[in-house]
Amino acid sequence: MERINSKGFTLVELVLAMTLITIVVAVSGFLMGRGVDAYRLVTSRTETVHQARTALVRMQKELERLREVTHAAPDRIAFRDPNMVETDFRLEGGRLYRGNDILAEDITRLTFTYYRDNGNETEAAPQVRRIHLELVTESVEAGRLSLRTDVFPRNYLYDNFQ
């Protein structure tokens, strides 16, 4: 009898190898997809935080240097800057504006709370000595972020402030 010397693979071996390769590729694709999703989430969140913080810091610096508050509302503040140019910060349609310039987008809430020199809340623009500012941003990818700060305009004196 003549012996057959096979140098190939059997059908069973080929099917088993293809099944294992398919499983490895599927698991690798799933893990890579999760990695890409995590990267997108972190990038989006970082961009949202950066945009909101940049807007908040700019607002804080400008309000610290204001010369006079001309309008004090819970959702808008109008003031004169050091050059006595009147401008405002306000929220319209999810956009934060300084005058006509857009500072940030995807803002869901902008709240100003005003305080007198004795620490009591006020709505009268000439009595404003401290401004509590809250900025809330929200996006599908990044979620909800709330930033708050207190601003003390530099050109006012603070007697009996607590």
PDB file of C-alpha atoms in Angstrom:
ATOM      1  CA  MET A   1       0.000   0.000   0.000  1.00  0.00           C
ATOM      2  CA  GLU A   2       1.055   3.385  -0.868  1.00  0.00           C
ATOM      3  CA  ARG A   3       0.994   6.042   1.820  1.00  0.00           C
ATOM      4  CA  ILE A   4      -0.368   9.494   0.923  1.00  0.00           C
ATOM      5  CA  ASN A   5       1.749  12.304   2.252  1.00  0.00           C
ATOM      6  CA  SER A   6      -0.516  15.342   2.644  1.00  0.00           C
ATOM      7  CA  LYS A   7       1.037  18.757   2.797  1.00  0.00           C
ATOM      8  CA  GLY A   8      -2.200  20.763   3.169  1.00  0.00           C
ATOM      9  CA  PHE A   9      -4.922  21.318   5.726  1.00  0.00           C
ATOM     10  CA  THR A  10      -8.082  19.376   6.160  1.00  0.00           C
ATOM     11  CA  LEU A  11     -11.452  21.030   5.745  1.00  0.00           C
ATOM     12  CA  VAL A  12     -12.075  20.799   9.499  1.00  0.00           C
ATOM     13  CA  GLU A  13      -8.810  22.583  10.259  1.00  0.00           C
ATOM     14  CA  LEU A  14      -9.604  25.391   7.797  1.00  0.00           C
ATOM     15  CA  VAL A  15     -13.113  25.936   9.224  1.00  0.00           C
ATOM     16  CA  LEU A  16     -11.767  25.938  12.791  1.00  0.00           C
ATOM     17  CA  ALA A  17      -9.023  28.445  11.907  1.00  0.00           C
ATOM     18  CA  MET A  18     -11.492  30.732  10.124  1.00  0.00           C
ATOM     19  CA  THR A  19     -13.872  30.584  13.100  1.00  0.00           C
ATOM     20  CA  LEU A  20     -11.117  31.524  15.532  1.00  0.00           C
ATOM     21  CA  ILE A  21      -9.906  34.378  13.309  1.00  0.00           C
ATOM     22  CA  THR A  22     -13.487  35.672  13.016  1.00  0.00           C
ATOM     23  CA  ILE A  23     -13.910  35.658  16.808  1.00  0.00           C
ATOM     24  CA  VAL A  24     -10.589  37.484  17.336  1.00  0.00           C
ATOM     25  CA  VAL A  25     -11.452  40.122  14.697  1.00  0.00           C
ATOM     26  CA  ALA A  26     -14.955  40.667  16.144  1.00  0.00           C
ATOM     27  CA  VAL A  27     -13.650  41.101  19.703  1.00  0.00           C
ATOM     28  CA  SER A  28     -10.840  43.403  18.506  1.00  0.00           C
ATOM     29  CA  GLY A  29     -13.304  45.518  16.516  1.00  0.00           C
ATOM     30  CA  PHE A  30     -15.616  45.809  19.512  1.00  0.00           C
ATOM     31  CA  LEU A  31     -12.762  46.866  21.810  1.00  0.00           C
ATOM     32  CA  MET A  32     -11.411  49.354  19.283  1.00  0.00           C
ATOM     33  CA  GLY A  33     -14.898  50.802  18.826  1.00  0.00           C
ATOM     34  CA  ARG A  34     -15.192  51.314  22.566  1.00  0.00           C
ATOM     35  CA  GLY A  35     -11.794  53.006  22.580  1.00  0.00           C
ATOM     36  CA  VAL A  36     -12.813  55.350  19.774  1.00  0.00           C
ATOM     37  CA  ASP A  37     -16.074  56.166  21.597  1.00  0.00           C
ATOM     38  CA  ALA A  38     -14.149  56.922  24.792  1.00  0.00           C
ATOM     39  CA  TYR A  39     -11.761  59.165  22.849  1.00  0.00           C
ATOM     40  CA  ARG A  40     -14.687  61.082  21.298  1.00  0.00           C
ATOM     41  CA  LEU A  41     -16.308  61.524  24.711  1.00  0.00           C
ATOM     42  CA  VAL A  42     -13.132  62.802  26.341  1.00  0.00           C
ATOM     43  CA  THR A  43     -12.379  65.123  23.412  1.00  0.00           C
ATOM     44  CA  SER A  44     -15.912  66.529  23.426  1.00  0.00           C
ATOM     45  CA  ARG A  45     -15.909  66.992  27.189  1.00  0.00           C
ATOM     46  CA  THR A  46     -12.506  68.661  27.114  1.00  0.00           C
ATOM     47  CA  GLU A  47     -13.619  71.026  24.360  1.00  0.00           C
ATOM     48  CA  THR A  48     -16.842  71.892  26.209  1.00  0.00           C
ATOM     49  CA  VAL A  49     -15.009  72.506  29.492  1.00  0.00           C
ATOM     50  CA  HIS A  50     -12.363  74.608  27.752  1.00  0.00           C
ATOM     51  CA  GLN A  51     -14.942  76.732  25.940  1.00  0.00           C
ATOM     52  CA  ALA A  52     -17.035  77.298  29.075  1.00  0.00           C
ATOM     53  CA  ARG A  53     -14.018  78.069  31.287  1.00  0.00           C
ATOM     54  CA  THR A  54     -12.576  80.459  28.720  1.00  0.00           C
ATOM     55  CA  ALA A  55     -15.895  82.314  28.531  1.00  0.00           C
ATOM     56  CA  LEU A  56     -16.241  82.393  32.323  1.00  0.00           C
ATOM     57  CA  VAL A  57     -12.689  83.686  32.840  1.00  0.00           C
ATOM     58  CA  ARG A  58     -13.188  86.377  30.214  1.00  0.00           C
ATOM     59  CA  MET A  59     -16.456  87.453  31.823  1.00  0.00           C
ATOM     60  CA  GLN A  60     -14.833  87.481  35.254  1.00  0.00           C
ATOM     61  CA  LYS A  61     -11.892  89.608  34.117  1.00  0.00           C
ATOM     62  CA  GLU A  62     -14.089  92.105  32.312  1.00  0.00           C
ATOM     63  CA  LEU A  63     -16.533  92.396  35.200  1.00  0.00           C
ATOM     64  CA  GLU A  64     -13.661  92.935  37.631  1.00  0.00           C
ATOM     65  CA  ARG A  65     -12.568  95.927  35.557  1.00  0.00           C
ATOM     66  CA  LEU A  66     -16.000  97.426  34.885  1.00  0.00           C
ATOM     67  CA  ARG A  67     -16.525 101.104  35.564  1.00  0.00           C
ATOM     68  CA  GLU A  68     -20.271 101.051  36.146  1.00  0.00           C
ATOM     69  CA  VAL A  69     -23.160  98.572  36.078  1.00  0.00           C
ATOM     70  CA  THR A  70     -25.959 100.057  33.968  1.00  0.00           C
ATOM     71  CA  HIS A  71     -28.422  97.142  33.960  1.00  0.00           C
ATOM     72  CA  ALA A  72     -28.591  94.247  36.423  1.00  0.00           C
ATOM     73  CA  ALA A  73     -30.989  91.431  35.493  1.00  0.00           C
ATOM     74  CA  PRO A  74     -30.813  87.742  36.433  1.00  0.00           C
ATOM     75  CA  ASP A  75     -30.035  86.760  32.832  1.00  0.00           C
ATOM     76  CA  ARG A  76     -28.161  89.839  31.568  1.00  0.00           C
ATOM     77  CA  ILE A  77     -25.702  92.415  32.797  1.00  0.00           C
ATOM     78  CA  ALA A  78     -24.942  95.659  30.986  1.00  0.00           C
ATOM     79  CA  PHE A  79     -21.950  97.712  32.050  1.00  0.00           C
ATOM     80  CA  ARG A  80     -19.409 100.293  31.013  1.00  0.00           C
ATOM     81  CA  ASP A  81     -15.907  98.968  30.504  1.00  0.00           C
ATOM     82  CA  PRO A  82     -12.740 100.892  31.521  1.00  0.00           C
ATOM     83  CA  ASN A  83     -12.982 102.917  28.283  1.00  0.00           C
ATOM     84  CA  MET A  84     -16.573 103.853  29.189  1.00  0.00           C
ATOM     85  CA  VAL A  85     -17.936 101.785  26.290  1.00  0.00           C
ATOM     86  CA  GLU A  86     -21.251 100.166  27.162  1.00  0.00           C
ATOM     87  CA  THR A  87     -21.565  96.444  26.526  1.00  0.00           C
ATOM     88  CA  ASP A  88     -23.328  93.450  28.026  1.00  0.00           C
ATOM     89  CA  PHE A  89     -23.222  89.720  28.659  1.00  0.00           C
ATOM     90  CA  ARG A  90     -26.380  87.801  27.778  1.00  0.00           C
ATOM     91  CA  LEU A  91     -27.628  84.400  26.680  1.00  0.00           C
ATOM     92  CA  GLU A  92     -29.654  84.035  23.481  1.00  0.00           C
ATOM     93  CA  GLY A  93     -30.530  80.744  21.841  1.00  0.00           C
ATOM     94  CA  GLY A  94     -27.861  78.722  23.617  1.00  0.00           C
ATOM     95  CA  ARG A  95     -25.146  81.237  22.751  1.00  0.00           C
ATOM     96  CA  LEU A  96     -23.348  83.452  25.236  1.00  0.00           C
ATOM     97  CA  TYR A  97     -22.818  86.944  23.856  1.00  0.00           C
ATOM     98  CA  ARG A  98     -20.605  89.849  24.824  1.00  0.00           C
ATOM     99  CA  GLY A  99     -22.210  92.654  22.903  1.00  0.00           C
ATOM    100  CA  ASN A 100     -22.464  91.208  19.381  1.00  0.00           C
ATOM    101  CA  ASP A 101     -19.617  88.713  19.797  1.00  0.00           C
ATOM    102  CA  ILE A 102     -20.265  85.044  20.580  1.00  0.00           C
ATOM    103  CA  LEU A 103     -18.187  83.836  23.543  1.00  0.00           C
ATOM    104  CA  ALA A 104     -19.516  80.283  23.831  1.00  0.00           C
ATOM    105  CA  GLU A 105     -22.143  77.935  22.461  1.00  0.00           C
ATOM    106  CA  ASP A 106     -24.243  75.132  23.977  1.00  0.00           C
ATOM    107  CA  ILE A 107     -24.894  77.248  27.082  1.00  0.00           C
ATOM    108  CA  THR A 108     -28.165  76.271  28.721  1.00  0.00           C
ATOM    109  CA  ARG A 109     -28.221  78.769  31.574  1.00  0.00           C
ATOM    110  CA  LEU A 110     -26.542  82.029  32.510  1.00  0.00           C
ATOM    111  CA  THR A 111     -27.463  83.476  35.886  1.00  0.00           C
ATOM    112  CA  PHE A 112     -26.298  86.635  37.589  1.00  0.00           C
ATOM    113  CA  THR A 113     -26.976  87.306  41.265  1.00  0.00           C
ATOM    114  CA  TYR A 114     -26.067  90.760  42.542  1.00  0.00           C
ATOM    115  CA  TYR A 115     -25.088  91.756  46.068  1.00  0.00           C
ATOM    116  CA  ARG A 116     -24.748  95.065  47.867  1.00  0.00           C
ATOM    117  CA  ASP A 117     -21.759  96.029  49.989  1.00  0.00           C
ATOM    118  CA  ASN A 118     -23.487  94.618  53.093  1.00  0.00           C
ATOM    119  CA  GLY A 119     -23.965  91.186  51.478  1.00  0.00           C
ATOM    120  CA  ASN A 120     -27.698  91.488  50.777  1.00  0.00           C
ATOM    121  CA  GLU A 121     -29.041  90.722  47.308  1.00  0.00           C
ATOM    122  CA  THR A 122     -30.009  93.654  45.131  1.00  0.00           C
ATOM    123  CA  GLU A 123     -31.445  94.305  41.688  1.00  0.00           C
ATOM    124  CA  ALA A 124     -30.475  97.970  41.607  1.00  0.00           C
ATOM    125  CA  ALA A 125     -27.529  98.458  39.260  1.00  0.00           C
ATOM    126  CA  PRO A 126     -25.877 101.315  41.221  1.00  0.00           C
ATOM    127  CA  GLN A 127     -25.791  99.190  44.396  1.00  0.00           C
ATOM    128  CA  VAL A 128     -23.959  96.202  42.897  1.00  0.00           C
ATOM    129  CA  ARG A 129     -20.700  95.414  44.704  1.00  0.00           C
ATOM    130  CA  ARG A 130     -20.402  91.662  44.098  1.00  0.00           C
ATOM    131  CA  ILE A 131     -21.676  89.535  41.225  1.00  0.00           C
ATOM    132  CA  HIS A 132     -22.286  85.807  41.527  1.00  0.00           C
ATOM    133  CA  LEU A 133     -22.074  84.284  38.085  1.00  0.00           C
ATOM    134  CA  GLU A 134     -23.287  80.802  37.113  1.00  0.00           C
ATOM    135  CA  LEU A 135     -22.787  79.296  33.681  1.00  0.00           C
ATOM    136  CA  VAL A 136     -24.292  75.917  32.750  1.00  0.00           C
ATOM    137  CA  THR A 137     -23.394  74.118  29.542  1.00  0.00           C
ATOM    138  CA  GLU A 138     -24.834  70.873  28.285  1.00  0.00           C
ATOM    139  CA  SER A 139     -24.225  68.715  25.253  1.00  0.00           C
ATOM    140  CA  VAL A 140     -25.143  65.175  24.283  1.00  0.00           C
ATOM    141  CA  GLU A 141     -21.541  63.972  24.257  1.00  0.00           C
ATOM    142  CA  ALA A 142     -20.152  65.952  27.192  1.00  0.00           C
ATOM    143  CA  GLY A 143     -23.102  65.968  29.561  1.00  0.00           C
ATOM    144  CA  ARG A 144     -23.903  68.814  31.928  1.00  0.00           C
ATOM    145  CA  LEU A 145     -21.290  71.163  33.370  1.00  0.00           C
ATOM    146  CA  SER A 146     -21.924  73.951  35.846  1.00  0.00           C
ATOM    147  CA  LEU A 147     -19.336  76.658  36.524  1.00  0.00           C
ATOM    148  CA  ARG A 148     -19.711  79.345  39.193  1.00  0.00           C
ATOM    149  CA  THR A 149     -17.661  82.256  40.416  1.00  0.00           C
ATOM    150  CA  ASP A 150     -17.987  85.473  42.385  1.00  0.00           C
ATOM    151  CA  VAL A 151     -16.713  88.710  40.902  1.00  0.00           C
ATOM    152  CA  PHE A 152     -15.750  91.766  42.913  1.00  0.00           C
ATOM    153  CA  PRO A 153     -15.466  94.808  40.626  1.00  0.00           C
ATOM    154  CA  ARG A 154     -12.193  96.531  41.520  1.00  0.00           C
ATOM    155  CA  ASN A 155     -13.375 100.115  41.407  1.00  0.00           C
ATOM    156  CA  TYR A 156     -15.809  99.711  44.325  1.00  0.00           C
ATOM    157  CA  LEU A 157     -15.021  99.891  48.020  1.00  0.00           C
ATOM    158  CA  TYR A 158     -16.239  97.093  50.265  1.00  0.00           C
ATOM    159  CA  ASP A 159     -17.340  98.286  53.670  1.00  0.00           C
ATOM    160  CA  ASN A 160     -18.875  95.768  56.059  1.00  0.00           C
ATOM    161  CA  PHE A 161     -18.777  92.985  53.481  1.00  0.00           C
ATOM    162  CA  GLN A 162     -19.193  89.485  54.875  1.00  0.00           C
TER     163      GLN A 162
END
